[in-house]
Each structure stands twice: as C-alpha cells, then as structure tokens.
CSV table of C-alpha atoms in Angstrom, one decimal:
chain,number,residue,atom,x,y,z
A,1,UNK,CA,0.0,0.1,0.2
A,2,UNK,CA,1.0,3.6,-0.4
A,3,UNK,CA,3.1,5.3,-3.2
A,4,UNK,CA,6.6,4.1,-3.4
A,5,UNK,CA,8.7,6.3,-5.8
A,6,UNK,CA,11.9,7.3,-6.2
A,7,UNK,CA,12.6,11.2,-5.5
A,8,UNK,CA,12.4,13.5,-8.4
A,9,UNK,CA,11.1,10.9,-10.7
A,10,UNK,CA,7.9,10.2,-8.9
A,11,UNK,CA,5.4,12.6,-10.7
A,12,UNK,CA,6.2,11.3,-14.3
A,13,UNK,CA,5.7,7.6,-12.9
A,14,UNK,CA,2.6,8.3,-11.3
A,15,UNK,CA,1.6,9.8,-14.4
A,16,UNK,CA,2.3,6.7,-16.5
A,17,UNK,CA,0.8,4.7,-14.0
A,18,UNK,CA,-2.6,6.7,-14.5
A,19,UNK,CA,-2.4,6.2,-18.2
A,20,UNK,CA,-2.2,2.3,-17.9
A,21,UNK,CA,-4.8,1.0,-19.8
A,22,UNK,CA,-7.7,-0.4,-17.5
A,23,UNK,CA,-7.7,-3.6,-19.6
A,24,UNK,CA,-4.1,-4.2,-18.5
A,25,UNK,CA,-4.9,-4.4,-14.7
A,26,UNK,CA,-8.2,-6.2,-14.9
A,27,UNK,CA,-6.9,-9.5,-14.6
A,28,UNK,CA,-5.2,-8.8,-11.3
A,29,UNK,CA,-8.0,-6.6,-9.8
A,30,UNK,CA,-10.4,-9.2,-10.3
A,31,UNK,CA,-8.5,-11.6,-8.2
A,32,UNK,CA,-10.0,-12.1,-4.9
A,33,UNK,CA,-8.5,-10.6,-2.0
A,34,UNK,CA,-6.4,-8.1,-3.9
A,35,UNK,CA,-6.3,-4.6,-2.8
A,36,UNK,CA,-8.9,-2.6,-4.8
A,37,UNK,CA,-8.6,0.0,-7.7
A,38,UNK,CA,-7.6,2.6,-5.2
A,39,UNK,CA,-4.1,1.0,-4.5
A,40,UNK,CA,-1.2,2.3,-5.6
A,41,UNK,CA,2.6,1.3,-6.0
A,42,UNK,CA,5.7,2.1,-8.0
A,43,UNK,CA,8.4,-0.5,-8.6
A,44,UNK,CA,11.6,1.0,-7.5
A,45,UNK,CA,15.1,-0.9,-8.4
A,46,UNK,CA,16.4,0.3,-5.2
A,47,UNK,CA,19.4,-2.1,-5.6
A,48,UNK,CA,20.3,-0.3,-8.8
A,49,UNK,CA,20.3,3.4,-6.8
A,50,UNK,CA,22.5,2.2,-3.9
A,51,UNK,CA,25.7,3.0,-5.7
A,52,UNK,CA,24.5,6.2,-6.8
A,53,UNK,CA,23.2,7.0,-3.2
A,54,UNK,CA,26.7,6.1,-1.9
A,55,UNK,CA,28.1,8.5,-4.5
A,56,UNK,CA,26.3,11.3,-3.5
A,57,UNK,CA,27.4,10.9,0.3
A,58,UNK,CA,31.1,10.9,-0.6
A,59,UNK,CA,30.4,14.1,-2.7
A,60,UNK,CA,29.1,15.8,0.5
A,61,UNK,CA,32.3,14.9,2.5
A,62,UNK,CA,31.0,11.5,3.7
A,63,UNK,CA,33.2,8.6,4.1
A,64,UNK,CA,31.7,4.6,3.9
A,65,UNK,CA,33.7,2.2,5.7
A,66,UNK,CA,32.6,-1.2,4.3
A,67,UNK,CA,33.3,-4.6,5.8
A,68,UNK,CA,33.3,-3.1,9.5
A,69,UNK,CA,32.3,-5.5,12.0
A,70,UNK,CA,30.6,-3.3,14.5
A,71,UNK,CA,30.0,-4.9,18.1
A,72,UNK,CA,28.5,-2.1,20.1
A,73,UNK,CA,26.3,1.1,19.7
A,74,UNK,CA,25.9,3.6,22.5
A,75,UNK,CA,25.5,7.1,23.2
A,76,UNK,CA,28.6,8.8,21.4
A,77,UNK,CA,30.3,5.8,20.3
A,78,UNK,CA,30.3,2.9,17.6
A,79,UNK,CA,32.6,0.3,18.6
A,80,UNK,CA,34.2,-2.0,15.9
A,81,UNK,CA,36.9,-4.9,15.9
A,82,UNK,CA,39.0,-2.2,14.1
A,83,UNK,CA,38.4,0.9,16.3
A,84,UNK,CA,36.0,3.1,18.2
A,85,UNK,CA,34.4,5.8,16.4
A,86,UNK,CA,33.1,8.7,18.4
A,87,UNK,CA,30.3,11.2,17.6
A,88,UNK,CA,28.0,13.7,18.7
A,89,UNK,CA,25.1,11.9,17.0
A,90,UNK,CA,24.6,8.1,16.3
A,91,UNK,CA,22.2,6.6,14.4
A,92,UNK,CA,21.1,3.1,14.7
A,93,UNK,CA,19.7,1.9,11.5
A,94,UNK,CA,20.6,-1.7,11.7
A,95,UNK,CA,17.1,-3.2,10.8
A,96,UNK,CA,16.7,-7.1,11.3
A,97,UNK,CA,20.4,-7.5,12.5
A,98,UNK,CA,19.8,-5.2,15.5
A,99,UNK,CA,19.4,-7.9,17.8
A,100,UNK,CA,23.0,-8.8,17.3
A,101,UNK,CA,23.8,-5.9,20.0
A,102,UNK,CA,22.9,-7.0,23.4
A,103,UNK,CA,21.4,-3.7,24.4
A,104,UNK,CA,18.7,-4.1,21.7
A,105,UNK,CA,18.2,-7.8,21.8
A,106,UNK,CA,14.3,-7.3,22.5
A,107,UNK,CA,13.7,-4.7,20.5
A,108,UNK,CA,13.3,-6.3,17.1
A,109,UNK,CA,12.6,-10.1,15.8
A,110,UNK,CA,13.8,-10.6,12.7
A,111,UNK,CA,11.2,-12.7,10.4
A,112,UNK,CA,12.1,-13.9,7.1
A,113,UNK,CA,10.5,-13.4,3.8
A,114,UNK,CA,11.1,-15.6,1.0
A,115,UNK,CA,10.8,-15.3,-2.9
A,116,UNK,CA,10.6,-17.4,-6.0
A,117,UNK,CA,11.2,-16.1,-9.8
A,118,UNK,CA,10.0,-18.0,-12.7
A,119,UNK,CA,12.0,-18.2,-15.9
A,120,UNK,CA,11.0,-15.4,-18.4
A,121,UNK,CA,7.4,-15.7,-19.2
A,122,UNK,CA,6.3,-15.6,-22.9
A,123,UNK,CA,5.1,-12.2,-24.0
A,124,UNK,CA,1.6,-13.7,-25.4
A,125,UNK,CA,1.4,-15.4,-21.9
A,126,UNK,CA,2.1,-12.2,-19.8
A,127,UNK,CA,-0.6,-10.4,-21.8
A,128,UNK,CA,-3.1,-13.2,-21.1
A,129,UNK,CA,-2.5,-12.9,-17.5
A,130,UNK,CA,-2.0,-8.8,-17.1
A,131,UNK,CA,1.5,-9.3,-16.1
A,132,UNK,CA,3.0,-7.3,-19.3
A,133,UNK,CA,2.8,-3.8,-17.5
A,134,UNK,CA,4.7,-4.4,-14.5
A,135,UNK,CA,1.8,-3.9,-12.0
A,136,UNK,CA,2.6,-4.7,-8.5
A,137,UNK,CA,0.4,-6.5,-6.1
A,138,UNK,CA,-0.1,-8.3,-2.6
A,139,UNK,CA,-3.1,-9.9,-1.5
A,140,UNK,CA,-5.0,-9.5,2.2
A,141,UNK,CA,-4.4,-13.0,3.8
A,142,UNK,CA,-2.6,-13.4,7.2
A,143,UNK,CA,0.6,-14.8,6.0
A,144,UNK,CA,1.1,-11.7,3.3
A,145,UNK,CA,2.2,-12.2,-0.3
A,146,UNK,CA,3.3,-10.0,-2.8
A,147,UNK,CA,4.5,-10.1,-6.6
A,148,UNK,CA,5.6,-8.0,-9.5
A,149,UNK,CA,6.6,-8.8,-13.2
A,150,UNK,CA,10.4,-8.0,-13.8
A,151,UNK,CA,11.9,-6.0,-17.0
A,152,UNK,CA,13.0,-9.1,-18.5
A,153,UNK,CA,9.7,-10.9,-18.1
A,154,UNK,CA,9.9,-13.0,-15.0
A,155,UNK,CA,7.3,-13.0,-12.2
A,156,UNK,CA,9.0,-12.6,-8.7
A,157,UNK,CA,6.5,-13.8,-6.0
A,158,UNK,CA,7.2,-13.8,-2.4
A,159,UNK,CA,5.5,-14.5,1.1
A,160,UNK,CA,5.8,-15.1,4.9
A,161,UNK,CA,5.6,-18.4,6.5
A,162,UNK,CA,9.5,-18.8,7.4
A,163,UNK,CA,10.0,-20.0,11.0
A,164,UNK,CA,11.5,-17.4,13.7
A,165,UNK,CA,15.1,-18.7,14.8
A,166,UNK,CA,15.9,-19.0,18.4
A,167,UNK,CA,17.5,-15.8,20.0
A,168,UNK,CA,16.7,-13.7,16.6
A,169,UNK,CA,19.3,-15.3,15.0
A,170,UNK,CA,19.9,-14.3,11.4
A,171,UNK,CA,22.2,-16.1,9.1
A,172,UNK,CA,22.6,-16.9,5.1
A,173,UNK,CA,21.6,-20.1,5.4
A,174,UNK,CA,18.1,-19.2,6.2
A,175,UNK,CA,17.7,-17.4,3.1
A,176,UNK,CA,16.6,-20.3,1.6
A,177,UNK,CA,14.2,-23.1,2.8
A,178,UNK,CA,13.0,-25.7,0.6
A,179,UNK,CA,9.5,-26.4,2.1
A,180,UNK,CA,8.6,-22.5,2.4
A,181,UNK,CA,9.8,-22.0,-1.0
A,182,UNK,CA,7.7,-24.6,-2.3
A,183,UNK,CA,4.7,-23.4,-0.6
A,184,UNK,CA,5.1,-20.1,-2.2
A,185,UNK,CA,5.5,-21.5,-5.5
A,186,UNK,CA,2.4,-23.4,-5.1
A,187,UNK,CA,0.7,-20.4,-4.1
A,188,UNK,CA,1.7,-18.6,-7.0
A,189,UNK,CA,0.5,-21.5,-9.4
A,190,UNK,CA,-2.9,-21.0,-7.5
A,191,UNK,CA,-3.1,-17.5,-8.5
A,192,UNK,CA,-1.9,-18.3,-11.8
A,193,UNK,CA,-2.8,-22.0,-12.9
A,194,UNK,CA,-1.4,-21.1,-16.6
A,195,UNK,CA,2.3,-21.1,-14.8
A,196,UNK,CA,1.9,-24.7,-13.5
A,197,UNK,CA,4.6,-25.9,-15.8
A,198,UNK,CA,6.8,-22.7,-15.6
A,199,UNK,CA,10.3,-23.3,-14.3
A,200,UNK,CA,11.3,-21.7,-11.0
A,201,UNK,CA,14.9,-20.4,-11.8
A,202,UNK,CA,15.6,-18.5,-8.5
A,203,UNK,CA,15.0,-18.8,-4.8
A,204,UNK,CA,16.2,-16.5,-1.8
A,205,UNK,CA,14.8,-14.3,0.8
A,206,UNK,CA,16.0,-12.2,4.2
A,207,UNK,CA,14.9,-10.9,7.3
A,208,UNK,CA,12.7,-8.0,7.8
A,209,UNK,CA,12.8,-6.1,11.2
A,210,UNK,CA,9.8,-6.6,13.4
A,211,UNK,CA,8.7,-4.7,16.7
A,212,UNK,CA,6.4,-6.1,19.3
A,213,UNK,CA,3.7,-4.0,17.9
A,214,UNK,CA,4.4,-4.3,14.3
A,215,UNK,CA,4.7,-0.5,14.3
A,216,UNK,CA,7.7,1.3,12.3
A,217,UNK,CA,9.6,4.1,13.8
A,218,UNK,CA,12.3,6.6,13.9
A,219,UNK,CA,13.4,8.8,16.4
A,220,UNK,CA,16.2,10.8,18.0
A,221,UNK,CA,16.9,11.7,21.7
A,222,UNK,CA,18.9,15.1,21.8
A,223,UNK,CA,19.7,14.5,25.4
A,224,UNK,CA,22.0,11.2,24.4
A,225,UNK,CA,22.6,11.9,21.0
A,226,UNK,CA,20.9,8.9,20.0
A,227,UNK,CA,18.9,8.3,17.0
A,228,UNK,CA,17.3,5.4,15.2
A,229,UNK,CA,15.9,4.5,11.9
A,230,UNK,CA,13.7,1.5,11.7
A,231,UNK,CA,12.6,-1.1,11.9
A,232,UNK,CA,10.4,-1.1,8.8
A,233,UNK,CA,8.3,-4.4,9.2
A,234,UNK,CA,9.0,-5.0,5.3
A,235,UNK,CA,8.4,-1.5,3.8
A,236,UNK,CA,11.9,-0.6,4.1
A,237,UNK,CA,12.4,0.9,0.5
A,238,UNK,CA,9.7,3.6,1.0
A,239,UNK,CA,10.0,4.0,4.7
A,240,UNK,CA,13.6,4.3,4.9
A,241,UNK,CA,13.6,7.2,2.8
A,242,UNK,CA,11.0,9.0,4.7
A,243,UNK,CA,12.7,8.2,7.7
A,244,UNK,CA,15.9,9.5,6.3
A,245,UNK,CA,13.9,13.0,5.8
A,246,UNK,CA,12.5,12.9,9.3
A,247,UNK,CA,16.1,12.3,11.0
A,248,UNK,CA,17.3,15.3,9.0
A,249,UNK,CA,14.6,17.4,10.6
A,250,UNK,CA,15.1,15.9,14.1
A,251,UNK,CA,18.6,16.4,14.4
A,252,UNK,CA,19.1,19.9,12.6
A,253,UNK,CA,16.3,21.1,14.6
A,254,UNK,CA,14.3,21.8,11.1
A,255,UNK,CA,10.5,22.1,11.6
A,256,UNK,CA,8.4,20.1,9.2
A,257,UNK,CA,5.2,18.5,9.3
A,258,UNK,CA,6.7,15.3,8.8
A,259,UNK,CA,8.0,15.2,12.2
A,260,UNK,CA,4.5,15.1,13.3
A,261,UNK,CA,3.9,11.6,11.9
A,262,UNK,CA,3.0,8.6,14.5
A,263,UNK,CA,6.2,6.9,13.6
A,264,UNK,CA,8.2,9.8,15.1
A,265,UNK,CA,9.9,8.8,18.3
A,266,UNK,CA,7.3,5.9,18.6
A,267,UNK,CA,8.4,3.5,21.4
A,268,UNK,CA,7.4,-0.3,20.7
A,269,UNK,CA,7.2,-2.7,23.6
A,270,UNK,CA,10.0,-5.1,24.2
A,271,UNK,CA,9.6,-8.8,22.8
A,272,UNK,CA,9.5,-11.5,25.2
A,273,UNK,CA,12.5,-13.2,26.7
A,274,UNK,CA,13.5,-16.7,25.2
A,275,UNK,CA,12.1,-19.3,24.8
A,276,UNK,CA,8.9,-17.6,25.3
A,277,UNK,CA,9.6,-15.5,22.2
A,278,UNK,CA,10.5,-18.5,20.0
A,279,UNK,CA,7.5,-20.1,21.0
A,280,UNK,CA,5.1,-17.2,20.7
A,281,UNK,CA,6.4,-16.0,17.4
A,282,UNK,CA,6.3,-19.5,15.7
A,283,UNK,CA,3.0,-20.2,17.3
A,284,UNK,CA,1.7,-17.1,15.8
A,285,UNK,CA,2.8,-18.2,12.2
A,286,UNK,CA,1.0,-21.4,12.3
A,287,UNK,CA,-1.8,-19.7,13.9
A,288,UNK,CA,-1.8,-17.0,10.9
A,289,UNK,CA,-1.5,-20.0,8.3
A,290,UNK,CA,-4.3,-21.8,9.9
A,291,UNK,CA,-6.9,-18.4,9.7
A,292,UNK,CA,-5.7,-18.4,5.8
A,293,UNK,CA,-7.3,-21.9,5.8
A,294,UNK,CA,-10.4,-21.2,7.6
A,295,UNK,CA,-10.9,-17.9,5.8
A,296,UNK,CA,-10.5,-20.0,2.3
A,297,UNK,CA,-12.8,-22.7,3.6
A,298,UNK,CA,-15.7,-20.5,5.2
A,299,UNK,CA,-15.4,-17.1,3.0
A,300,UNK,CA,-15.5,-15.1,6.2
A,301,UNK,CA,-13.3,-13.5,8.5
A,302,UNK,CA,-11.3,-15.9,11.0
A,303,UNK,CA,-11.8,-15.6,14.7
A,304,UNK,CA,-8.0,-16.5,14.9
A,305,UNK,CA,-6.9,-13.8,12.7
A,306,UNK,CA,-9.0,-11.1,15.0
A,307,UNK,CA,-7.3,-12.8,18.0
A,308,UNK,CA,-3.9,-12.4,16.3
A,309,UNK,CA,-4.4,-8.9,15.6
A,310,UNK,CA,-5.2,-8.1,19.3
A,311,UNK,CA,-2.1,-10.1,20.5
A,312,UNK,CA,0.4,-8.5,18.2
A,313,UNK,CA,-0.9,-5.3,16.7
A,314,UNK,CA,-0.3,-6.4,13.3
A,315,UNK,CA,-3.0,-5.7,10.8
C-alpha cells in the first residue's frame, strides 16, 4: 500500500501509471483478496540506486567504511573490531540485525520473507495474465504474499511463513528454505494456473525487522545523541527514505509536518524473553496459516485472525 517512488521521478511515474490501460489491470484486480482499484505502488530498483546514493554521500564529504564489524552502538560511540568511532550523534539503522547488539536484543525480532522467480514468461502469456505492465500486487491474507513482473519478463513472487529462529538468529543459510519456497511457488500457481509448468529459476530471501507491535519507528533523543531509523516491518525501501528526511529534521532542529507523523519517536514494547519469544512467534505463524485456511474454506473473517491482531498489533 501507499505510493513508493524514487525522489525526483515520482510525478512522471505516477502519470505513467494513471495512463495504464484499464484492461491491462483487470486480470489482477479481479483476483479475490487483492487490494482494490485505489491501491497504488511504483516499482523501485533500490539495488540499482545504492551506488548512486553512496556517491552522493561521498560527494558531500561523507566516508563509507565497508566490511566493518561493529560490536556495540551507544551514546556518542560506535565500537568495531578495528577501533572506536566517536560522534555527537549516532544513528542506529540496523533493521533486522539489531538483536546482534546486547542492548537491543529484545527491540526487534527478525522474521524471514522468501521469494521465488520464474523463468522469463512468453509475451503472449504475460498479456493473457495481465502481467505485461509491471503491476505490483499483494493480497490480504494473514501470511501476506506480494509479487511483480520484472523488466525481463519474469514473475517474482514472495511471501511469509518461514520460521523465527531462536534468539533472533540471522544467517545466510536461512535465506533459502525448501519447504517454504515450495509453498510459495504453490501459492503462485494457485493464483496463476497457467504457470503450472513454468520453471522456478531463482529462490532467495532475507530477514525483516519486526517490533513487538509491528509498528515502524524513527526517532532522536537530543540528550543522548542517539537516533534510530527502523525497523520497517517489510516496507523499508520507501519508509527508510521517509525516515532519513525525518532524522534530518530532528537532528538539525528543522520544523516540518513530517515530524508529527505517528512513527516519530514511537516506542514499541519489548519482545518477550526466550524461549517465550521463539514459542510465541512460531505459534503465531502457525495460527496465521490456520486462519488463512479457515477463511478460504468459510469465506468469512477468521476468529483466529482477529485474536492475532489483538495479541500482536499487526494488521
């Protein structure tokens, strides 16, 4: 949900979306559970923009230290194995990797989102399915899915459901899960039966930073010089841009209507201690899957889903 666009080109892209022929969108919009015609999204190649963003930082006098193993973040300092950096303002923007630091172990739970990608689809098939216009979409199930066609004609299709790992552990080996990737591919084929025999050529994933109330936040404490950006609960591409502008305002004392957004200086409750966190999160994932089955069979909102919203704050 919400418009996601690169700064400077957003207006032109939105105008192109508005010119999109209605028949190109009908196949997706008619699928049950998808957001309606008012939903807006723009696909952003965030990876392609990273080198340009880094260059801008360096052009303005910033220095980027890659491959730096940070061991502690605190007021006025960042400690790394190579040494300690001191600063009047320290910004913690470590997203799903935040629990690696002892002081923030219960601030965020890393939950994995996994993705599959098909082989390039023939143009005629993309047109038949309404996938030739690079429309991004997600649905409203409890274990959310999301998808979009790529510039080279593939369909990228992702979803939740991978387990939470004990003590908020994050590892590259968790980026793939045979069982969950197969389930995501099955969901994709349920959406698009015409893709039943299409090859899945890529499988990957990564962790999302999730606070206890599933509410993103950005903030600054002038007294300690500590600022933070995130977690973003899976919406980091757009929200991190917003968080950067808010932090600019807060740190420099600039007045702006953005400073009044609910995410500013929001304090989420802490996650439970282990093993209760591991038990609770994974039980919640199973309950969400059960709620989806119940809603699919009964065609009515699940009581399990309503209970999960009350317990987690997610919606």
